[in-house]
Coordinates of C-alpha atoms and ligand atoms in Angstrom, one line a residue:
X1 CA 10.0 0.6 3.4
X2 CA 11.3 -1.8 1.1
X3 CA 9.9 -2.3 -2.2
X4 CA 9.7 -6.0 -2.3
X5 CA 6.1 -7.8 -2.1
X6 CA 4.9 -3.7 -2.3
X7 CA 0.9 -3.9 -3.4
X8 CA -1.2 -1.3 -3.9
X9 CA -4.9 -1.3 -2.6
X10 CA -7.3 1.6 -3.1
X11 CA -9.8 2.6 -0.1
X12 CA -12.1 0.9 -3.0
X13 CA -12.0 -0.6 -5.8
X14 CA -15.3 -0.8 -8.0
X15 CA -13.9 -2.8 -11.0
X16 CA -13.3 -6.2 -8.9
X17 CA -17.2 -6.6 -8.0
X18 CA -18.2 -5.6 -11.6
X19 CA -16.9 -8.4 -13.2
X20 CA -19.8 -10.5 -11.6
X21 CA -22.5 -8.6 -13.3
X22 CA -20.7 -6.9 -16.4
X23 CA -23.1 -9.3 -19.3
X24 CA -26.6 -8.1 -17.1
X25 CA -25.3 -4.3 -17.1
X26 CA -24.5 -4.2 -20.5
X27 CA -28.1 -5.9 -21.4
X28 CA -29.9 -3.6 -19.4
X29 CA -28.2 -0.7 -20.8
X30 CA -28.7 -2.1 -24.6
X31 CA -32.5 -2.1 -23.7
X32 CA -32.8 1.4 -22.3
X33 CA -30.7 2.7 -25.3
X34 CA -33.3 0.8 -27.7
X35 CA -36.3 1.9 -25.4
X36 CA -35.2 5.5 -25.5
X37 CA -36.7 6.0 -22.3
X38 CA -34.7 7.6 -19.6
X39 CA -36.6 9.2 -16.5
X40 CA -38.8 7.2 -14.0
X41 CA -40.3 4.7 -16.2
X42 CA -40.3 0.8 -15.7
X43 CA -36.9 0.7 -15.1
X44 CA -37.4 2.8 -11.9
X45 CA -40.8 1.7 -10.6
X46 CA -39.0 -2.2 -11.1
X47 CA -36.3 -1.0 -9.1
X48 CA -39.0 0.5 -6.3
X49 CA -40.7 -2.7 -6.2
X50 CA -37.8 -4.8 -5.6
X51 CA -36.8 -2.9 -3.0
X52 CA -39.8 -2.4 -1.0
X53 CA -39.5 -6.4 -1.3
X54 CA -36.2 -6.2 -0.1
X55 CA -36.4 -3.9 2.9
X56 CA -40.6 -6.0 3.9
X57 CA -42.5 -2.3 2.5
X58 CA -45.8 -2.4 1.3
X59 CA -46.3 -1.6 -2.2
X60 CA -45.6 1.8 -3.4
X61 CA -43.8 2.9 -0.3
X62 CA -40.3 3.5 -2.0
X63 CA -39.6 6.4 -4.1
X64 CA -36.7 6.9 -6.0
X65 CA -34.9 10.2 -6.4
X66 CA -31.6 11.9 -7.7
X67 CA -29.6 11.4 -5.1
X68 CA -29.1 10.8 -1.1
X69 CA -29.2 14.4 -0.2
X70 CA -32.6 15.0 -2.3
X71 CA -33.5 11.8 -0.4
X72 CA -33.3 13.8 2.9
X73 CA -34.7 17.3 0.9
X74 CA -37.6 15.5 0.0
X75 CA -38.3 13.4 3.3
X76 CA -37.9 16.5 5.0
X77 CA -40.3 18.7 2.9
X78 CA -42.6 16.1 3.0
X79 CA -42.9 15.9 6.5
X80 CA -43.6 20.0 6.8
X81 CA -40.3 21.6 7.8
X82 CA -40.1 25.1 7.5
X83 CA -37.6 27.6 9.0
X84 CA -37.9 28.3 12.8
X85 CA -38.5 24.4 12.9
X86 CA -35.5 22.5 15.0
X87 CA -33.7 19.6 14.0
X88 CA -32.1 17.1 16.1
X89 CA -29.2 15.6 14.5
X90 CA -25.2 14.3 14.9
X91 CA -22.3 16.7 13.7
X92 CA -20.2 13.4 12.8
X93 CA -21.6 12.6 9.5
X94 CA -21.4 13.6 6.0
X95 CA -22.3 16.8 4.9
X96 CA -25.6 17.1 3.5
X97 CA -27.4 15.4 6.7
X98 CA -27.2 19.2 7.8
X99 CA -26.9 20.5 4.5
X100 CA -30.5 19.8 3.7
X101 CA -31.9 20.8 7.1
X102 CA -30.4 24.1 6.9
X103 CA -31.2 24.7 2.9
X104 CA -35.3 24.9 4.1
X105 CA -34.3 27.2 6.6
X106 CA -34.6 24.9 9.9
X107 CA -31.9 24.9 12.5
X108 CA -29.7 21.3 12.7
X109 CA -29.3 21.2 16.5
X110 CA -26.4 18.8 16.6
X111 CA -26.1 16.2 19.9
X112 CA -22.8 14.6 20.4
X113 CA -22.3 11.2 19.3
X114 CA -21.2 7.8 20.6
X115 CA -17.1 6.9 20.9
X116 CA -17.4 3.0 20.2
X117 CA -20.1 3.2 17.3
X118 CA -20.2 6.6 16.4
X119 CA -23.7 7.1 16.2
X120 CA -25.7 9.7 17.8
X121 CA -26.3 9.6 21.3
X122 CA -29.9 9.0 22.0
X123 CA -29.9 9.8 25.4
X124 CA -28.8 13.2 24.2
X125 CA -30.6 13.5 21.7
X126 CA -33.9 13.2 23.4
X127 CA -32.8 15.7 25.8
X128 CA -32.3 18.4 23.2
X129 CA -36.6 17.8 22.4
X130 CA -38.2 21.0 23.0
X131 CA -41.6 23.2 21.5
X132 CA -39.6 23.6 18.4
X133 CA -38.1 20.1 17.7
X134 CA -40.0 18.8 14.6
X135 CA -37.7 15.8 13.4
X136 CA -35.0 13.5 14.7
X137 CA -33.0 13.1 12.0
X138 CA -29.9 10.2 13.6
X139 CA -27.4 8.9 10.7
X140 CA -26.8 5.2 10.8
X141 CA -23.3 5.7 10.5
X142 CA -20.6 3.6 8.3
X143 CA -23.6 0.9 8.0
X144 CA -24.2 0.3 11.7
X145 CA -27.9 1.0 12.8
X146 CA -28.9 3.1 16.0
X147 CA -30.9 1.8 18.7
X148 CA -33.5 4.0 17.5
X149 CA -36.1 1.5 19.4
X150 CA -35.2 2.8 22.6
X151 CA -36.2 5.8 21.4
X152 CA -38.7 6.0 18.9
X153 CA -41.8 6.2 21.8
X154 CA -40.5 9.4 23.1
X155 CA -40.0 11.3 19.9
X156 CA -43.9 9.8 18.7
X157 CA -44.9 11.0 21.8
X158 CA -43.8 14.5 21.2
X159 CA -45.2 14.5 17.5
X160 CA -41.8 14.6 15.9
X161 CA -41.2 12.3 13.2
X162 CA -38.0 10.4 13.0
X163 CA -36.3 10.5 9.6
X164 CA -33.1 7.9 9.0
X165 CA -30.2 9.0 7.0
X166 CA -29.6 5.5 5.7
X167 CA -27.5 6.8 3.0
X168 CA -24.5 4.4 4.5
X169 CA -27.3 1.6 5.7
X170 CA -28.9 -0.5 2.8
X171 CA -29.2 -3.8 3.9
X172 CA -28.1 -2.8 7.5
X173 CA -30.5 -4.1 9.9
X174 CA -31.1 -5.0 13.8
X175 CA -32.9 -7.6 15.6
X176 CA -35.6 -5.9 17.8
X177 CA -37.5 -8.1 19.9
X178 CA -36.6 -11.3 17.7
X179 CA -37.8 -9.5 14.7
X180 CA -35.0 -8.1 12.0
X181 CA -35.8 -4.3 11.7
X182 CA -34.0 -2.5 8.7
X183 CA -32.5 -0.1 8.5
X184 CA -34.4 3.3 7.2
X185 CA -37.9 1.3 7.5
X186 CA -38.1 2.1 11.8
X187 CA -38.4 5.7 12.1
X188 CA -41.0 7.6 9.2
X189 CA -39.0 8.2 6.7
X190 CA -36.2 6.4 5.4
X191 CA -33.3 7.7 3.0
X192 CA -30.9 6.3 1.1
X193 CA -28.0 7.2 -1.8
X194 CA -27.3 5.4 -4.4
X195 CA -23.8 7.0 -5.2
X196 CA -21.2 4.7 -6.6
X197 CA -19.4 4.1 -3.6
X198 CA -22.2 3.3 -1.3
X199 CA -22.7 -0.7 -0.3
X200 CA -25.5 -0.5 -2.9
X201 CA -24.4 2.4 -5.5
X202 CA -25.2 2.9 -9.5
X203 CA -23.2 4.3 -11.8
X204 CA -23.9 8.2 -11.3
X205 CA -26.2 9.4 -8.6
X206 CA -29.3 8.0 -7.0
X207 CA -31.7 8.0 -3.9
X208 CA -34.5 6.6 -2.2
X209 CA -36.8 7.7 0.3
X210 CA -39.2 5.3 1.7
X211 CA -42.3 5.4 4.2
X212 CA -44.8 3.1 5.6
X213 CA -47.9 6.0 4.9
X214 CA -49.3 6.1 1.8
X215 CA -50.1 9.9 2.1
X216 CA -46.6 10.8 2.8
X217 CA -45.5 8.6 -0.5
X218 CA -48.0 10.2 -2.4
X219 CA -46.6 13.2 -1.8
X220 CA -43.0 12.4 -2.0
X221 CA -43.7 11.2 -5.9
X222 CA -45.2 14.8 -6.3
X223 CA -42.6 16.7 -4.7
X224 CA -39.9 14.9 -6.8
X225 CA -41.6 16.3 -9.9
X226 CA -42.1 19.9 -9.0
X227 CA -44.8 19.2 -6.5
X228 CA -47.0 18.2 -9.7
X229 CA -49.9 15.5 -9.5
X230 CA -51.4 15.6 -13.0
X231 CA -48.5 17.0 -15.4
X232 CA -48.4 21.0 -15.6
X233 CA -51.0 21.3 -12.5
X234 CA -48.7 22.1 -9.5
X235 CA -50.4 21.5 -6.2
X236 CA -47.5 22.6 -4.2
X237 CA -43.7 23.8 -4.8
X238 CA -41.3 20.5 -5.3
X239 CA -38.0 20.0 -6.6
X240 CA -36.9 17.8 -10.1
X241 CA -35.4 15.0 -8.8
X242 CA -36.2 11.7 -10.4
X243 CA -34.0 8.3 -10.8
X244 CA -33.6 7.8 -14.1
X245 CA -33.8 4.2 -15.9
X246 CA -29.9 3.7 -16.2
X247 CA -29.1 4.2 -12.7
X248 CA -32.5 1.8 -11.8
X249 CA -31.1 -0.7 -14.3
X250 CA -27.9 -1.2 -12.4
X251 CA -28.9 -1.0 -9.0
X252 CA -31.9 -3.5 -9.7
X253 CA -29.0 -6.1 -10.5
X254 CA -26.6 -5.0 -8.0
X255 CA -29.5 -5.4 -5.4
X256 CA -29.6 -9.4 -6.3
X257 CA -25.9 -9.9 -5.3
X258 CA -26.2 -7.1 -2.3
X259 CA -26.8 -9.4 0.5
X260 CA -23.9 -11.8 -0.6
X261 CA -21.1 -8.2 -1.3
X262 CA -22.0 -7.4 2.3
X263 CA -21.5 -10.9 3.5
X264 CA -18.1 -10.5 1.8
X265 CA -17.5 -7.1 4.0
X266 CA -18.5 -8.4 6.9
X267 CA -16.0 -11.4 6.7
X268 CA -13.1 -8.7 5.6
X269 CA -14.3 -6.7 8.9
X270 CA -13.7 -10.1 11.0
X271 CA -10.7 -10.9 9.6
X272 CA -9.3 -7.4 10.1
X273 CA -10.1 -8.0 13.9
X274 CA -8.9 -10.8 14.5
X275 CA -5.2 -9.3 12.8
X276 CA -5.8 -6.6 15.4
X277 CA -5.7 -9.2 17.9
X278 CA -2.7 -10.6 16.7
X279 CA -1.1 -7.3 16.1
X280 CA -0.2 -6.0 19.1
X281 CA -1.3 -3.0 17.9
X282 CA -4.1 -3.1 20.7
X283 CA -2.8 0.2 22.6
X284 CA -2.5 2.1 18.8
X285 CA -5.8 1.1 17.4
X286 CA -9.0 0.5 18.4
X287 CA -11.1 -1.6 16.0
X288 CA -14.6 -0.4 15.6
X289 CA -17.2 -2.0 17.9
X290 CA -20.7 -3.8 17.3
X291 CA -23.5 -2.7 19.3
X292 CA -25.2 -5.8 20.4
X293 CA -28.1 -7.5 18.1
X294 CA -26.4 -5.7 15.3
X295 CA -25.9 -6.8 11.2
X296 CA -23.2 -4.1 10.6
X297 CA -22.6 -4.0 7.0
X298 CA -19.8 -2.3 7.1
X299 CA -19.6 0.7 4.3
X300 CA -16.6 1.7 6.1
X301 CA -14.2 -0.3 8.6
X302 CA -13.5 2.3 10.6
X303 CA -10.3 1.9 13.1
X304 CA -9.5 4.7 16.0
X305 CA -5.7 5.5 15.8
X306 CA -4.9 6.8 19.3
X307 CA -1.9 8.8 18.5
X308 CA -0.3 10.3 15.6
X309 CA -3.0 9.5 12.6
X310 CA -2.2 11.7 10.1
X311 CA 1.2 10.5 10.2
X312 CA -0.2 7.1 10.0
X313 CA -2.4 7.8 6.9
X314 CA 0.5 9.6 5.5
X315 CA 3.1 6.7 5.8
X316 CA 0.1 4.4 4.5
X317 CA -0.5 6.3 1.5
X318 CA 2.9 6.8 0.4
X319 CA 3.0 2.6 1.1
X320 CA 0.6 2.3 -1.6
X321 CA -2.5 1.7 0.8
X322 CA -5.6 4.0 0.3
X323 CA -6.5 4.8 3.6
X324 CA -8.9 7.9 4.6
X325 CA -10.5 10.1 7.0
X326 CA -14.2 10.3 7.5
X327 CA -14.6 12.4 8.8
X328 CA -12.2 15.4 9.5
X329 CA -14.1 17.6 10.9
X330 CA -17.3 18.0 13.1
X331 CA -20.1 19.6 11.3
X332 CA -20.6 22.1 13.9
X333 CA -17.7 23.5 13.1
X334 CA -17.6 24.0 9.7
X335 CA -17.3 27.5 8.5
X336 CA -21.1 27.5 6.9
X337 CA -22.4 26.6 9.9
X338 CA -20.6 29.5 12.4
X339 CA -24.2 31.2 12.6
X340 CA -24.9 28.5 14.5
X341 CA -23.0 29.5 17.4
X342 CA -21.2 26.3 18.0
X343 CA -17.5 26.2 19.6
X344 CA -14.6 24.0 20.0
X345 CA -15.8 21.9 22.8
X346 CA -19.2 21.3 22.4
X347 CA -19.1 18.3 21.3
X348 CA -16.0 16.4 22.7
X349 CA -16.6 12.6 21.5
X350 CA -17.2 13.8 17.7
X351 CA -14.1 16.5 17.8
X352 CA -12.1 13.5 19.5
X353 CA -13.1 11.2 16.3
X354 CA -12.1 14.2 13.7
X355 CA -8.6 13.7 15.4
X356 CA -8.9 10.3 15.4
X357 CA -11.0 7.9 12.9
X358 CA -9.3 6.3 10.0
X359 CA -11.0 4.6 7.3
X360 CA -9.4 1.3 6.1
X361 CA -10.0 -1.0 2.6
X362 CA -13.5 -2.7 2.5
X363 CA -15.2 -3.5 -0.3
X364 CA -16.1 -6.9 -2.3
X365 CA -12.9 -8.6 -4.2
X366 CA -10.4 -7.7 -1.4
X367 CA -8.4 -10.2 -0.7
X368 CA -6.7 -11.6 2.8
X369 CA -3.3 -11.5 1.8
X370 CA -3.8 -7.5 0.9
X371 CA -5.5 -6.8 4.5
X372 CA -2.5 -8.8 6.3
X373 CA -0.1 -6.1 4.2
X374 CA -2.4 -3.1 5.1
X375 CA -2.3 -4.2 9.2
X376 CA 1.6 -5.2 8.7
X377 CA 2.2 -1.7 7.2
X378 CA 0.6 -0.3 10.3
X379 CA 2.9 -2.4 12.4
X380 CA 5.5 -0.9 10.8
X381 CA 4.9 2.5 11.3
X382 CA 4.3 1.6 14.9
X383 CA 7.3 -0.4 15.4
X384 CA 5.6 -3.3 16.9
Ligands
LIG401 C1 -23.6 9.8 0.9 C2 -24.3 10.4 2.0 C3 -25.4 11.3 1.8 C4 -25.7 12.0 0.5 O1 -25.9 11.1 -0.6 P1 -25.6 11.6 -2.1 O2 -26.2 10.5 -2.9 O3 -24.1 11.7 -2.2 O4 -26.3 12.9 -2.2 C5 -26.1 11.7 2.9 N1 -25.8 11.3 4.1 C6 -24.8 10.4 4.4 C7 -24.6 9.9 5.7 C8 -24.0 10.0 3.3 O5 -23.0 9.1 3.5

């Protein structure tokens, strides 16, 4: 490919939505350093009430934590899951979905997932309910929300608790019955991450885990502190994992200008589709689809490539275009999971994704005329 008009666009590029709040970050941070005060605090119970604003909680509902995968720990402790204890969840998601389910001992009994959204397949899912299912555990995937309405009655009715990996969701949300349900606030227990690159992320790690019962918030603020109610008296066994003030600081400004970055995504995500449709590129790529009554908020814009996508990505990379794969392969067959019992096969729809999903460029800051390179450098490869 010739050099000429060559540009170079990472999968993401942080610095370019920065700029906007560099003066309030720096402010913030001045205070904390002068403060001195660096764990919980009123940095992070500020952050936890603007959020439970945010996503219509009542007060004291959200709970901030070290991350999106002690997010899920937590969420799961707190709702009682001990080994022998079954877990329904999808095999096409990040790692420590299963990671945590497994680390208490419980089994992840993966379902197979949906080929236009990639989300779980309820349908499935339901039918994998048996004496020892405690938890439902579906990941809203790349920032598109489940139907989990259509579902949520049978699981209640069975006693097991639906917990939402919103870890890719914040702002996400689904209109239910003309009424806006967000994401991680439908199920019982809703988790998020705060890692950098998430649609909301802070400058290190960070997570959230939110509930509409009191008693299971209570307990989630004990279990993030070593299961400890009054300080050095430990009514049960938790974990350290607390938000500290820095990472609160940040997120509580980058949650003012969140619904207005995802607007931005959501109007690269168009315009990407609509440079599908011009393409010809239709029998190649697949854009992703939008279930119906959706806000997607696109954390990733993923594409299916129908043929030859590693060669794709390859061609792209070398183009100067950051382009990835999430995921390459299906958690039920990853090597730490082989006690499982899972085989190639099982799960056809999320093996077939593995083979075929390819992450392009979204983020806040990029600009038309680099998308119209990244679909033109796909043309290329493609010869159309
Ligand atoms: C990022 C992510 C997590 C884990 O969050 P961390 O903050 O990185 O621990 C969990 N589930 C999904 C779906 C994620 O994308």
């Amino acid at each position: 490919m010739e050099v000429k008009n060559k540009l170079t666009v990472p999968i993401l590029d942080l610095r370019r939505s920065f700029k906007d709040i560099k003066p309030e970050v720096f402010e913030a941070l001045e205070r904390i350093f002068e403060n001195q005060s660096f764990i919980l605090g009123s940095e992070v119970s500020n952050f936890e009430r603007h959020c439970e604003k945010y996503l219509e909680l009542p007060e004291g509902s959200a709970v901030g934590c070290a991350s999106g995968t002690d997010a899920l720990l937590l969420a799961l402790m707190a709702a009682d899951v001990h080994e022998g204890d079954e877990v329904i969840t999808t095999p096409f998601t990040f790692f420590a979905t299963s990671g945590a389910i497994a680390r208490l001992g419980a089994t992840p009994v993966f379902v197979d997932v949906d080929g236009a959204t990639y989300n779980i397949n309820l349908e499935q899912a339901v039918s994998k309910i048996n004496e020892k299912t405690k938890i439902f555990l579906p990941v809203h995937l790349f920032g598109q929300m489940c139907a989990l309405e259509e579902v949520k009655k049978v699981f209640a009715e069975k006693n097991i608790k639906i917990i939402e990996d919103s870890a890719q969701a914040f702002g996400s949300s689904r209109t239910v019955n003309n009424k806006i349900e967000r994401a991680g606030t439908v199920g019982d227990i809703g988790c998020y991450s705060f890692f950098p690159t998430k649609n909301l992320g802070g400058c290190g790690d960070g997570g959230m885990v939110v509930t509409r019962d009191s008693k299971t918030a209570e307990r989630l603020k004990r279990l993030r502190v070593h299961g400890s109610g009054t300080t050095y008296y430990h009514d049960e066994i938790g974990i350290n994992s607390r938000l500290d003030a820095i990472q609160a600081a940040v997120l509580d400004i980058k949650l003012k200008y969140l619904e207005s970055w995802n607007e931005e995504r959501i109007k690269i995500a168009d315009y990407y589709k609509l440079l599908f449709k011009a393409s010809g590129l239709r029998e190649f790529i697949t854009p992703p689809e939008v279930l119906e009554n959706n806000h997607h908020i696109y954390h990733q814009y993923v594409v299916r490539v129908h043929e030859k996508r590693d060669e794709l990505m390859n061609f792209m990379n070398e183009n100067g275009f950051g382009v990835r794969v999430y995921y390459p392969l299906s958690l039920h067959l990853q090597p730490c999971f082989k006690y499982l019992g899972y085989k190639e096969g099982d799960f056809p729809v999320s093996e077939q994704l593995t083979r075929e999903v390819l992450a392009l460029p979204v983020f806040p800051g990029l600009l038309p005329a680099e998308q119209e390179q990244i679909v033109d450098c796909m043309k290329k490869f493609f010869r159309v």
